[in-house]
Amino acid sequence: MSASAFRVPGISRRDFVGGGTALGGAVLLGACSGGGGQTRASLITPDDARVGAVEDGRDATGREHRVTLTAAPTTLDLAGTTAATWAYGTSVPGDELRVGAGDTVVAELVNDLPDPTSVHWHGPALRNDMDGVPGLTQDAVAPGERFTYRFVAANPGTHWFHPHVGTQLDRGLYVPFVVEDPDEPLSYDEEWVGVLDDWLDGVGGTPDDVLDELLQGMDGGSGHGGHGSGDGDGPMRMGRTLMGAASDYLGGDAGDVYYPEYLVNGRPAGDPRTFEVAPGARVRVRFVNAGGDTAFRVALGGHTMTVTHTDGYPVEHREADALLIGMGERFDVLVTLEDGAFPLVALAEGKGRAAFAVVRTGGGSAPEADTRPEELEGRVIVATDLTADEGARLAEADPEVEHRIELTGGMADFDWGLNGRRHDPEDPAGNAFRVAEGQRVRLTFTNATDMWHPMHLHGHHFQVGADGPRKDTVILLPGQTLSCDFDADNPGLWMTHCHNVYHGEAGMMGVVGYSA
Ligand code: C2O
Ligand code: CU
């Protein structure tokens, strides 16, 4: 597991801050970097006083939400097949966490797993020392240990949380996290959360087995067991991996991993979840892609959806027949429901299968699990088609610092990286992309690989292009370049990485660090 970035963090936070002495935050992170040879001057660390000062400046209501998150082994019933897995509590996904903007989350993680773990809060821009990245912002929480996360949830929106250790998020360890806007401008009768997932854990292996196979590379041969199987057209299964999963929407290769099931809110197509409401109701649906290696193309048969938000931020409303959602991304839609029973279908893009649920407002037989509503081939919206709502737009300014980040590597050696370098968990901030508090920053991502990647930045919401949506996770197609601008207003050490959990673990990760 040498390339498993955070499975066993190589350095503790103690090492990181120079032997545990209080240095007022600004510390020297070692003598020189692993690559490039440039000297590393001081970076703001998670224990810096600036982190607490920025937190104190957030609009807090003073209300506290206390929750215990017990990460533990459990089982998931997949329409009769029992999968052994790990989850928060006993359900997959774990019980939704819902707070108001400005409320303080006090979440005690209890680690009843056999492995170290952590909780990363994907979406809220929170204080750096609560970001949940072992080796960077905290020590991993050892088996039998506890850790209390405490932070102000400042920005409203559809978020989620998951571990930031190894491939754990591709188990059942994920939970939707909704921060409600006290001044919610939208009106709707009902609200649903639809969490999409690709599932393999406990059904013939674990995500760690998958990573081991992938790390042998497509040239390795032995990792694929020699048992290719396919139905002629469509992807070819090789052991736990996939060859030839292709999607025009993703610019070619859609994914690397074979999943036996695809889930909506923890339920497989063979035992689907039914959402019920009265006909004519206007419903807000919050979609979260919690998958490890699958983009979903989502449509509700017989309906058009109005896209209102992505990654928690409002966008100019846009009609869509279907949405393309990469791993880590969220989309909110409004939909006014017809009378009847309708299929909610989330195509596993390029993989020939789908997650499925039923929306019912009246009588009539339920749709078949293998229906493919024509909306899937209609107006398919991806995030880069959207425009930020005026109130969500960054003030116009020229970037004061730009980092060009090339996505590199490939399937042959499974050597995914940034700028030709695989992330080094022993020295996570060794090649940090430096910013300074108060700067307008531009990250220019160029995808120099043959595969799409959903790139994620912790702690911030960049604007995609000149007037695109504010986001924390954005799809980059092969060959594509996107500029992602943000204001450096949240000091600390922040991961930026591919949200394909296998690509991230293989090395497609880096750190944005604030100069002290
Ligand atoms: Cu949702 Cu660094 O992750
Ligand atoms: Cu990737």
Short mmCIF file of C-alpha atoms and ligand atoms in Angstrom, two decimals:
data_model
loop_
_atom_site.label_atom_id
_atom_site.label_comp_id
_atom_site.label_asym_id
_atom_site.label_seq_id
_atom_site.Cartn_x
_atom_site.Cartn_y
_atom_site.Cartn_z
CA MET A 1 0.00 0.00 0.00
CA SER A 2 2.96 2.29 -0.54
CA ALA A 3 0.98 4.70 -2.65
CA SER A 4 -2.00 4.79 -0.34
CA ALA A 5 -1.81 8.44 0.52
CA PHE A 6 -3.36 8.65 3.93
CA ARG A 7 -3.96 5.10 5.01
CA VAL A 8 -1.14 5.27 7.53
CA PRO A 9 -0.14 8.89 7.74
CA GLY A 10 3.58 9.06 7.67
CA ILE A 11 3.87 12.18 9.70
CA SER A 12 1.94 13.30 12.69
CA ARG A 13 0.88 16.80 13.34
CA ARG A 14 3.52 16.84 16.07
CA ASP A 15 6.23 16.32 13.48
CA PHE A 16 4.59 18.92 11.38
CA VAL A 17 4.74 21.74 13.88
CA GLY A 18 8.32 21.02 14.79
CA GLY A 19 8.33 18.72 17.78
CA GLY A 20 5.14 20.00 19.30
CA THR A 21 6.47 23.31 20.46
CA ALA A 22 4.09 26.20 20.25
CA LEU A 23 5.53 28.37 17.54
CA GLY A 24 2.61 30.67 17.12
CA GLY A 25 1.56 28.88 13.99
CA ALA A 26 4.18 30.13 11.61
CA VAL A 27 6.65 27.30 11.47
CA LEU A 28 9.33 26.04 9.21
CA LEU A 29 8.23 22.91 7.42
CA GLY A 30 11.57 21.19 7.00
CA ALA A 31 14.58 22.30 5.03
CA CYS A 32 13.72 21.85 1.39
CA SER A 33 11.09 20.30 -0.80
CA GLY A 34 11.22 16.87 -2.34
CA GLY A 35 10.93 18.09 -5.91
CA GLY A 36 12.09 21.30 -7.52
CA GLY A 37 14.53 21.96 -4.71
CA GLN A 38 12.94 25.24 -3.74
CA THR A 39 13.25 26.21 -0.11
CA ARG A 40 10.12 25.98 1.90
CA ALA A 41 9.57 29.04 3.97
CA SER A 42 6.91 29.06 6.60
CA LEU A 43 3.32 28.14 5.94
CA ILE A 44 0.36 28.74 8.18
CA THR A 45 -0.45 25.50 9.98
CA PRO A 46 -3.85 24.40 11.27
CA ASP A 47 -2.97 25.46 14.82
CA ASP A 48 -2.15 29.02 13.77
CA ALA A 49 -3.92 31.82 15.61
CA ARG A 50 -5.21 33.11 12.23
CA VAL A 51 -7.35 30.00 11.89
CA GLY A 52 -9.17 30.75 15.13
CA ALA A 53 -9.36 34.46 14.32
CA VAL A 54 -11.08 33.81 10.99
CA GLU A 55 -13.45 31.38 12.70
CA ASP A 56 -14.31 34.05 15.29
CA GLY A 57 -15.17 36.39 12.43
CA ARG A 58 -17.78 34.05 10.94
CA ASP A 59 -21.45 34.87 11.45
CA ALA A 60 -22.40 32.48 14.22
CA THR A 61 -25.87 31.98 15.66
CA GLY A 62 -24.54 30.45 18.86
CA ARG A 63 -26.80 27.44 18.34
CA GLU A 64 -25.03 24.11 18.74
CA HIS A 65 -25.84 20.84 17.02
CA ARG A 66 -24.35 17.89 18.85
CA VAL A 67 -24.06 14.58 17.08
CA THR A 68 -22.15 11.37 17.65
CA LEU A 69 -20.73 9.70 14.56
CA THR A 70 -19.84 6.11 15.29
CA ALA A 71 -17.80 4.70 12.43
CA ALA A 72 -18.26 0.96 12.70
CA PRO A 73 -18.62 -2.27 10.77
CA THR A 74 -22.21 -3.02 9.77
CA THR A 75 -24.12 -4.77 7.02
CA LEU A 76 -26.12 -3.44 4.10
CA ASP A 77 -29.03 -5.37 2.59
CA LEU A 78 -28.78 -5.16 -1.20
CA ALA A 79 -32.10 -6.66 -2.27
CA GLY A 80 -31.31 -9.92 -0.51
CA THR A 81 -27.52 -9.87 -0.77
CA THR A 82 -25.89 -8.94 2.52
CA ALA A 83 -22.80 -6.79 2.16
CA ALA A 84 -20.42 -6.38 5.09
CA THR A 85 -19.30 -2.76 5.16
CA TRP A 86 -18.33 0.20 7.31
CA ALA A 87 -20.72 3.07 8.00
CA TYR A 88 -21.56 5.90 10.38
CA GLY A 89 -24.10 4.18 12.61
CA THR A 90 -25.96 1.25 11.10
CA SER A 91 -27.39 2.76 7.91
CA VAL A 92 -26.00 3.69 4.51
CA PRO A 93 -25.92 6.60 4.03
CA GLY A 94 -25.71 7.67 7.68
CA ASP A 95 -28.51 9.81 9.10
CA GLU A 96 -28.63 13.17 7.37
CA LEU A 97 -27.12 16.03 9.36
CA ARG A 98 -29.06 19.28 8.99
CA VAL A 99 -28.21 22.60 10.61
CA GLY A 100 -28.88 26.27 9.98
CA ALA A 101 -26.25 28.58 8.50
CA GLY A 102 -24.08 29.93 11.28
CA ASP A 103 -24.85 27.08 13.65
CA THR A 104 -21.99 25.32 15.37
CA VAL A 105 -21.54 21.64 14.61
CA VAL A 106 -20.16 19.60 17.50
CA ALA A 107 -19.62 16.14 16.11
CA GLU A 108 -17.91 13.46 18.11
CA LEU A 109 -16.34 10.81 15.91
CA VAL A 110 -16.09 7.44 17.66
CA ASN A 111 -13.81 5.10 15.76
CA ASP A 112 -15.07 1.54 16.15
CA LEU A 113 -13.36 0.52 12.90
CA PRO A 114 -10.26 -1.68 12.77
CA ASP A 115 -8.41 1.11 10.89
CA PRO A 116 -7.61 4.75 11.63
CA THR A 117 -10.13 7.21 10.22
CA SER A 118 -11.24 10.86 10.10
CA VAL A 119 -14.18 12.98 8.99
CA HIS A 120 -13.79 15.46 6.16
CA TRP A 121 -16.62 17.94 5.75
CA HIS A 122 -17.03 18.26 2.01
CA GLY A 123 -18.57 21.59 1.12
CA PRO A 124 -18.60 23.94 4.07
CA ALA A 125 -15.70 26.40 4.14
CA LEU A 126 -14.66 25.68 7.70
CA ARG A 127 -11.73 26.21 10.02
CA ASN A 128 -8.66 24.39 8.81
CA ASP A 129 -8.02 22.36 11.95
CA MET A 130 -11.45 20.71 11.57
CA ASP A 131 -10.99 19.74 7.91
CA GLY A 132 -10.26 16.12 8.74
CA VAL A 133 -7.17 15.37 6.65
CA PRO A 134 -4.76 13.12 8.58
CA GLY A 135 -1.13 14.05 8.16
CA LEU A 136 -2.12 17.59 7.21
CA THR A 137 -4.75 19.00 9.57
CA GLN A 138 -4.91 16.40 12.33
CA ASP A 139 -3.68 12.98 13.39
CA ALA A 140 -5.77 10.08 12.16
CA VAL A 141 -8.20 8.88 14.81
CA ALA A 142 -6.94 5.46 15.88
CA PRO A 143 -9.25 2.48 16.41
CA GLY A 144 -11.01 2.85 19.75
CA GLU A 145 -10.28 6.58 19.89
CA ARG A 146 -12.52 9.63 19.60
CA PHE A 147 -12.18 13.09 18.12
CA THR A 148 -14.55 16.02 18.42
CA TYR A 149 -15.07 18.24 15.40
CA ARG A 150 -16.33 21.68 16.31
CA PHE A 151 -16.89 24.41 13.73
CA VAL A 152 -19.28 27.09 12.54
CA ALA A 153 -21.15 25.93 9.43
CA ALA A 154 -21.12 29.30 7.73
CA ASN A 155 -22.20 28.68 4.16
CA PRO A 156 -25.62 27.22 3.37
CA GLY A 157 -26.00 24.46 0.85
CA THR A 158 -26.02 20.79 0.05
CA HIS A 159 -22.84 19.29 1.45
CA TRP A 160 -21.75 15.89 2.72
CA PHE A 161 -19.05 14.26 4.78
CA HIS A 162 -16.82 11.23 4.50
CA PRO A 163 -13.45 9.97 5.80
CA HIS A 164 -10.21 11.27 4.32
CA VAL A 165 -8.27 8.06 4.84
CA GLY A 166 -7.40 5.63 2.08
CA THR A 167 -10.37 4.34 0.11
CA GLN A 168 -12.78 4.48 3.07
CA LEU A 169 -15.23 6.75 1.31
CA ASP A 170 -15.94 3.95 -1.18
CA ARG A 171 -17.43 1.95 1.68
CA GLY A 172 -20.65 3.06 3.38
CA LEU A 173 -19.00 5.95 5.23
CA TYR A 174 -20.87 8.92 3.80
CA VAL A 175 -23.62 11.21 5.03
CA PRO A 176 -25.53 14.13 3.47
CA PHE A 177 -24.98 17.39 5.34
CA VAL A 178 -27.49 20.16 4.65
CA VAL A 179 -26.92 23.70 5.85
CA GLU A 180 -30.19 25.56 5.57
CA ASP A 181 -30.35 29.20 4.54
CA PRO A 182 -32.39 31.19 7.08
CA ASP A 183 -33.24 33.55 4.19
CA GLU A 184 -34.05 30.78 1.72
CA PRO A 185 -35.25 32.50 -1.45
CA LEU A 186 -36.74 29.38 -3.07
CA SER A 187 -40.21 28.12 -2.24
CA TYR A 188 -41.16 24.48 -2.46
CA ASP A 189 -43.55 22.04 -0.81
CA GLU A 190 -41.15 19.27 -0.02
CA GLU A 191 -37.48 18.49 -0.05
CA TRP A 192 -35.63 15.25 -0.81
CA VAL A 193 -32.00 14.30 -0.71
CA GLY A 194 -30.85 11.81 -3.34
CA VAL A 195 -27.44 10.36 -2.58
CA LEU A 196 -25.99 8.42 -5.50
CA ASP A 197 -23.35 5.76 -5.02
CA ASP A 198 -21.47 3.02 -6.80
CA TRP A 199 -21.24 -0.06 -4.61
CA LEU A 200 -18.79 -2.92 -4.33
CA ASP A 201 -17.81 -3.15 -0.66
CA GLY A 202 -18.54 -6.55 0.81
CA VAL A 203 -19.68 -7.94 -2.54
CA GLY A 204 -16.63 -9.88 -3.63
CA GLY A 205 -14.00 -7.58 -2.20
CA THR A 206 -13.30 -4.23 -0.63
CA PRO A 207 -12.16 -0.88 -2.05
CA ASP A 208 -8.66 -1.70 -0.81
CA ASP A 209 -8.63 -4.80 -3.02
CA VAL A 210 -9.66 -2.63 -5.95
CA LEU A 211 -6.89 -0.13 -5.30
CA ASP A 212 -4.34 -2.94 -5.09
CA GLU A 213 -5.48 -4.23 -8.48
CA LEU A 214 -5.44 -0.80 -10.06
CA LEU A 215 -1.99 0.02 -8.72
CA GLN A 216 -0.59 -2.95 -10.60
CA GLY A 217 -1.46 -0.99 -13.71
CA MET A 218 -3.09 -2.06 -16.94
CA ASP A 219 0.27 -3.38 -18.10
CA GLY A 220 0.63 -5.52 -15.00
CA GLY A 221 -1.64 -8.27 -16.23
CA SER A 222 -1.61 -10.39 -13.10
CA GLY A 223 -3.84 -7.96 -11.29
CA HIS A 224 -6.71 -8.68 -13.59
CA GLY A 225 -6.86 -12.40 -13.01
CA GLY A 226 -7.10 -13.08 -16.72
CA HIS A 227 -10.86 -13.43 -16.51
CA GLY A 228 -12.09 -10.84 -18.93
CA SER A 229 -15.81 -10.82 -19.50
CA GLY A 230 -18.02 -8.57 -21.51
CA ASP A 231 -21.17 -8.68 -23.57
CA GLY A 232 -19.57 -7.57 -26.80
CA ASP A 233 -20.48 -3.91 -26.68
CA GLY A 234 -19.98 -1.90 -23.58
CA PRO A 235 -17.27 -2.11 -21.01
CA MET A 236 -15.18 -5.21 -20.44
CA ARG A 237 -14.72 -6.44 -16.92
CA MET A 238 -11.25 -7.56 -15.83
CA GLY A 239 -11.34 -8.73 -12.23
CA ARG A 240 -12.54 -5.73 -10.30
CA THR A 241 -11.58 -3.26 -12.99
CA LEU A 242 -13.22 -2.12 -16.21
CA MET A 243 -11.81 -1.65 -19.66
CA GLY A 244 -13.53 0.43 -22.29
CA ALA A 245 -16.18 2.15 -20.18
CA ALA A 246 -16.72 5.08 -22.52
CA SER A 247 -18.85 8.21 -22.44
CA ASP A 248 -19.09 11.11 -24.85
CA TYR A 249 -20.13 13.35 -21.98
CA LEU A 250 -16.87 12.50 -20.20
CA GLY A 251 -14.69 12.75 -23.28
CA GLY A 252 -13.83 9.06 -23.47
CA ASP A 253 -12.85 6.68 -20.69
CA ALA A 254 -15.58 6.93 -18.04
CA GLY A 255 -14.18 4.89 -15.18
CA ASP A 256 -11.83 2.19 -14.00
CA VAL A 257 -13.84 0.17 -11.52
CA TYR A 258 -16.48 -2.51 -11.88
CA TYR A 259 -19.33 -2.06 -9.38
CA PRO A 260 -21.94 -4.79 -8.92
CA GLU A 261 -24.55 -2.29 -7.68
CA TYR A 262 -25.55 1.34 -8.00
CA LEU A 263 -27.56 2.92 -5.18
CA VAL A 264 -29.93 5.77 -4.45
CA ASN A 265 -29.93 6.45 -0.70
CA GLY A 266 -28.40 3.06 -0.02
CA ARG A 267 -30.99 1.10 -2.01
CA PRO A 268 -30.25 -0.94 -5.15
CA ALA A 269 -32.46 -0.98 -8.23
CA GLY A 270 -33.86 -4.34 -7.14
CA ASP A 271 -35.30 -2.83 -3.95
CA PRO A 272 -35.74 0.82 -4.82
CA ARG A 273 -36.54 3.72 -2.58
CA THR A 274 -39.95 5.30 -3.30
CA PHE A 275 -40.31 9.06 -2.81
CA GLU A 276 -43.98 9.96 -2.27
CA VAL A 277 -45.78 13.28 -2.45
CA ALA A 278 -49.06 14.72 -3.74
CA PRO A 279 -49.37 15.44 -7.47
CA GLY A 280 -48.62 19.03 -8.37
CA ALA A 281 -46.15 19.37 -5.51
CA ARG A 282 -43.05 21.42 -6.10
CA VAL A 283 -40.08 19.51 -4.72
CA ARG A 284 -36.49 20.51 -4.13
CA VAL A 285 -34.18 17.60 -4.75
CA ARG A 286 -30.62 17.76 -3.49
CA PHE A 287 -28.41 15.34 -5.41
CA VAL A 288 -25.04 14.23 -4.02
CA ASN A 289 -22.64 11.98 -5.90
CA ALA A 290 -20.93 9.97 -3.15
CA GLY A 291 -19.42 7.50 -5.62
CA GLY A 292 -15.81 6.41 -5.82
CA ASP A 293 -15.33 6.08 -9.57
CA THR A 294 -18.67 6.84 -11.28
CA ALA A 295 -20.24 9.92 -12.84
CA PHE A 296 -24.03 9.74 -12.85
CA ARG A 297 -26.40 11.09 -15.51
CA VAL A 298 -29.64 11.70 -13.64
CA ALA A 299 -33.15 12.18 -14.99
CA LEU A 300 -36.69 11.95 -13.70
CA GLY A 301 -38.90 10.34 -16.34
CA GLY A 302 -41.66 12.62 -17.63
CA HIS A 303 -40.22 15.74 -16.02
CA THR A 304 -37.98 18.70 -16.61
CA MET A 305 -35.84 19.87 -13.71
CA THR A 306 -34.87 23.44 -12.89
CA VAL A 307 -31.26 23.59 -11.69
CA THR A 308 -30.91 26.10 -8.84
CA HIS A 309 -27.60 25.32 -7.11
CA THR A 310 -24.40 23.43 -7.49
CA ASP A 311 -22.03 22.70 -4.60
CA GLY A 312 -24.23 24.80 -2.33
CA TYR A 313 -24.08 28.01 -4.36
CA PRO A 314 -26.99 29.43 -6.36
CA VAL A 315 -26.83 29.54 -10.14
CA GLU A 316 -29.01 31.27 -12.71
CA HIS A 317 -31.93 28.89 -13.04
CA ARG A 318 -31.61 26.53 -15.94
CA GLU A 319 -33.98 23.92 -17.36
CA ALA A 320 -32.51 20.45 -17.65
CA ASP A 321 -33.74 17.06 -18.76
CA ALA A 322 -30.76 15.40 -17.14
CA LEU A 323 -27.72 16.34 -15.05
CA LEU A 324 -24.19 14.98 -15.23
CA ILE A 325 -22.78 14.74 -11.71
CA GLY A 326 -19.16 13.87 -10.97
CA MET A 327 -17.94 12.37 -7.73
CA GLY A 328 -18.11 14.94 -4.93
CA GLU A 329 -20.40 17.32 -6.84
CA ARG A 330 -23.86 18.33 -5.68
CA PHE A 331 -26.79 19.76 -7.66
CA ASP A 332 -30.07 21.13 -6.33
CA VAL A 333 -33.12 21.13 -8.60
CA LEU A 334 -36.76 22.12 -8.39
CA VAL A 335 -39.35 19.94 -10.07
CA THR A 336 -43.15 20.15 -10.20
CA LEU A 337 -44.56 16.66 -10.16
CA GLU A 338 -47.10 15.14 -12.53
CA ASP A 339 -49.67 12.57 -11.43
CA GLY A 340 -48.44 8.98 -11.46
CA ALA A 341 -45.34 6.91 -10.78
CA PHE A 342 -42.05 7.91 -12.38
CA PRO A 343 -38.55 6.49 -12.66
CA LEU A 344 -35.68 8.43 -11.13
CA VAL A 345 -32.72 7.03 -13.05
CA ALA A 346 -29.04 7.76 -12.44
CA LEU A 347 -27.08 6.22 -15.29
CA ALA A 348 -23.63 5.07 -14.26
CA GLU A 349 -22.02 6.98 -17.09
CA GLY A 350 -20.29 4.67 -19.56
CA LYS A 351 -20.82 1.62 -17.39
CA GLY A 352 -24.09 0.42 -18.89
CA ARG A 353 -25.96 0.26 -15.59
CA ALA A 354 -28.00 2.62 -13.44
CA ALA A 355 -29.12 3.53 -9.95
CA PHE A 356 -32.89 3.71 -9.68
CA ALA A 357 -35.64 5.03 -7.42
CA VAL A 358 -39.36 5.66 -7.83
CA VAL A 359 -41.19 8.97 -7.50
CA ARG A 360 -44.88 8.38 -6.82
CA THR A 361 -47.66 10.95 -6.65
CA GLY A 362 -50.57 8.68 -7.55
CA GLY A 363 -51.69 5.25 -8.62
CA GLY A 364 -50.40 3.12 -11.42
CA SER A 365 -47.78 0.46 -11.54
CA ALA A 366 -44.21 1.32 -10.63
CA PRO A 367 -41.80 1.78 -13.52
CA GLU A 368 -39.40 -1.06 -14.29
CA ALA A 369 -35.92 -0.75 -12.85
CA ASP A 370 -34.35 -1.00 -16.29
CA THR A 371 -36.34 1.84 -17.89
CA ARG A 372 -34.24 4.51 -19.51
CA PRO A 373 -36.36 7.66 -19.72
CA GLU A 374 -35.87 9.70 -22.88
CA GLU A 375 -34.88 12.68 -20.71
CA LEU A 376 -31.47 11.01 -20.31
CA GLU A 377 -30.83 11.89 -23.96
CA GLY A 378 -32.32 15.38 -23.77
CA ARG A 379 -30.75 18.58 -22.49
CA VAL A 380 -27.94 17.18 -20.34
CA ILE A 381 -26.49 19.90 -18.11
CA VAL A 382 -22.96 19.83 -16.70
CA ALA A 383 -21.77 22.39 -14.17
CA THR A 384 -19.71 24.32 -16.69
CA ASP A 385 -22.94 25.07 -18.62
CA LEU A 386 -24.16 27.08 -15.65
CA THR A 387 -23.77 30.74 -14.69
CA ALA A 388 -23.31 31.89 -11.12
CA ASP A 389 -26.26 33.68 -9.61
CA GLU A 390 -25.47 37.36 -9.36
CA GLY A 391 -25.26 37.23 -5.56
CA ALA A 392 -22.84 34.32 -5.73
CA ARG A 393 -20.40 35.88 -8.18
CA LEU A 394 -16.89 36.79 -7.07
CA ALA A 395 -16.20 40.51 -7.21
CA GLU A 396 -14.26 41.28 -10.35
CA ALA A 397 -10.51 41.36 -9.74
CA ASP A 398 -7.32 40.28 -11.44
CA PRO A 399 -5.60 37.29 -9.90
CA GLU A 400 -2.59 38.23 -7.79
CA VAL A 401 -1.19 34.75 -7.95
CA GLU A 402 -1.78 31.97 -10.45
CA HIS A 403 -0.87 28.33 -10.10
CA ARG A 404 -0.96 26.18 -13.20
CA ILE A 405 -1.82 22.66 -12.21
CA GLU A 406 -1.55 19.97 -14.82
CA LEU A 407 -3.39 16.73 -14.20
CA THR A 408 -1.00 13.96 -15.16
CA GLY A 409 -0.57 10.21 -15.26
CA GLY A 410 -2.56 7.38 -16.75
CA MET A 411 -4.09 3.97 -16.45
CA ALA A 412 -1.07 2.05 -17.73
CA ASP A 413 0.96 2.65 -14.58
CA PHE A 414 -1.88 4.10 -12.50
CA ASP A 415 0.48 6.95 -11.72
CA TRP A 416 -2.04 9.77 -11.40
CA GLY A 417 -0.49 13.02 -10.17
CA LEU A 418 -0.33 16.80 -10.39
CA ASN A 419 2.38 18.41 -12.51
CA GLY A 420 3.95 15.00 -13.05
CA ARG A 421 4.38 14.37 -9.35
CA ARG A 422 2.52 11.88 -7.20
CA HIS A 423 1.41 13.16 -3.84
CA ASP A 424 3.80 12.28 -1.03
CA PRO A 425 1.91 11.55 2.20
CA GLU A 426 5.23 11.66 4.07
CA ASP A 427 5.66 15.28 3.10
CA PRO A 428 2.17 16.48 2.19
CA ALA A 429 2.88 20.22 2.05
CA GLY A 430 6.32 19.77 0.49
CA ASN A 431 5.24 21.18 -2.84
CA ALA A 432 2.40 23.37 -1.66
CA PHE A 433 0.80 25.82 -4.06
CA ARG A 434 1.38 29.02 -2.11
CA VAL A 435 -1.12 31.77 -1.58
CA ALA A 436 -1.30 34.65 0.87
CA GLU A 437 -4.28 35.67 2.90
CA GLY A 438 -6.23 38.40 1.12
CA GLN A 439 -5.03 37.47 -2.37
CA ARG A 440 -7.23 36.77 -5.34
CA VAL A 441 -5.96 33.39 -6.45
CA ARG A 442 -6.29 31.59 -9.74
CA LEU A 443 -5.79 27.86 -10.04
CA THR A 444 -5.58 26.95 -13.70
CA PHE A 445 -6.19 23.24 -14.09
CA THR A 446 -5.24 21.57 -17.35
CA ASN A 447 -6.16 17.97 -17.87
CA ALA A 448 -3.20 16.46 -19.69
CA THR A 449 -4.50 12.90 -19.30
CA ASP A 450 -6.79 10.68 -21.36
CA MET A 451 -9.43 10.57 -18.66
CA TRP A 452 -11.82 12.96 -16.94
CA HIS A 453 -11.21 14.05 -13.33
CA PRO A 454 -13.50 15.77 -10.79
CA MET A 455 -11.07 18.18 -9.12
CA HIS A 456 -11.86 19.29 -5.59
CA LEU A 457 -10.49 22.10 -3.43
CA HIS A 458 -10.99 22.08 0.31
CA GLY A 459 -12.00 25.14 2.33
CA HIS A 460 -12.99 27.42 -0.57
CA HIS A 461 -15.47 27.83 -3.41
CA PHE A 462 -13.80 28.92 -6.60
CA GLN A 463 -15.55 30.54 -9.51
CA VAL A 464 -15.23 28.52 -12.69
CA GLY A 465 -14.15 30.83 -15.52
CA ALA A 466 -15.36 34.42 -15.71
CA ASP A 467 -18.96 33.91 -14.63
CA GLY A 468 -19.39 30.19 -14.13
CA PRO A 469 -20.74 28.62 -10.95
CA ARG A 470 -19.08 28.84 -7.56
CA LYS A 471 -17.95 25.33 -6.77
CA ASP A 472 -15.65 23.16 -4.73
CA THR A 473 -15.54 20.27 -7.21
CA VAL A 474 -15.47 20.53 -10.99
CA ILE A 475 -15.18 18.05 -13.83
CA LEU A 476 -12.20 18.43 -16.18
CA LEU A 477 -12.49 16.54 -19.43
CA PRO A 478 -9.38 15.25 -21.23
CA GLY A 479 -7.54 18.21 -22.74
CA GLN A 480 -9.70 20.76 -20.95
CA THR A 481 -8.34 23.82 -19.12
CA LEU A 482 -10.41 25.63 -16.50
CA SER A 483 -9.50 28.66 -14.44
CA CYS A 484 -10.76 28.52 -10.88
CA ASP A 485 -10.60 31.82 -9.00
CA PHE A 486 -11.09 32.35 -5.31
CA ASP A 487 -10.32 34.80 -2.55
CA ALA A 488 -7.77 33.49 -0.08
CA ASP A 489 -9.84 34.11 3.01
CA ASN A 490 -9.51 30.83 4.92
CA PRO A 491 -5.93 30.37 6.12
CA GLY A 492 -4.46 26.91 6.52
CA LEU A 493 -3.35 23.88 4.54
CA TRP A 494 -5.94 22.67 2.06
CA MET A 495 -6.01 19.63 -0.14
CA THR A 496 -6.78 19.92 -3.82
CA HIS A 497 -7.30 16.53 -5.42
CA CYS A 498 -9.17 14.33 -7.83
CA HIS A 499 -12.35 13.02 -6.19
CA ASN A 500 -12.01 9.70 -7.96
CA VAL A 501 -10.90 8.04 -4.71
CA TYR A 502 -8.56 5.68 -6.58
CA HIS A 503 -6.91 8.48 -8.55
CA GLY A 504 -6.51 10.52 -5.38
CA GLU A 505 -4.97 7.62 -3.52
CA ALA A 506 -2.65 6.87 -6.42
CA GLY A 507 -1.27 10.39 -6.13
CA MET A 508 -3.50 12.97 -7.83
CA MET A 509 -3.46 15.24 -4.77
CA GLY A 510 -1.76 18.42 -3.73
CA VAL A 511 -1.93 21.12 -1.12
CA VAL A 512 -2.76 24.81 -1.29
CA GLY A 513 -0.92 26.48 1.56
CA TYR A 514 -1.08 30.00 2.98
CA SER A 515 2.24 31.72 3.48
CA ALA A 516 2.78 32.85 7.04
CU1 C2O B 1 -14.81 14.96 -0.52
CU2 C2O B 1 -10.76 15.78 -0.07
O1 C2O B 1 -12.77 15.36 -0.29
CU CU B 2 -9.10 11.45 -11.47
#
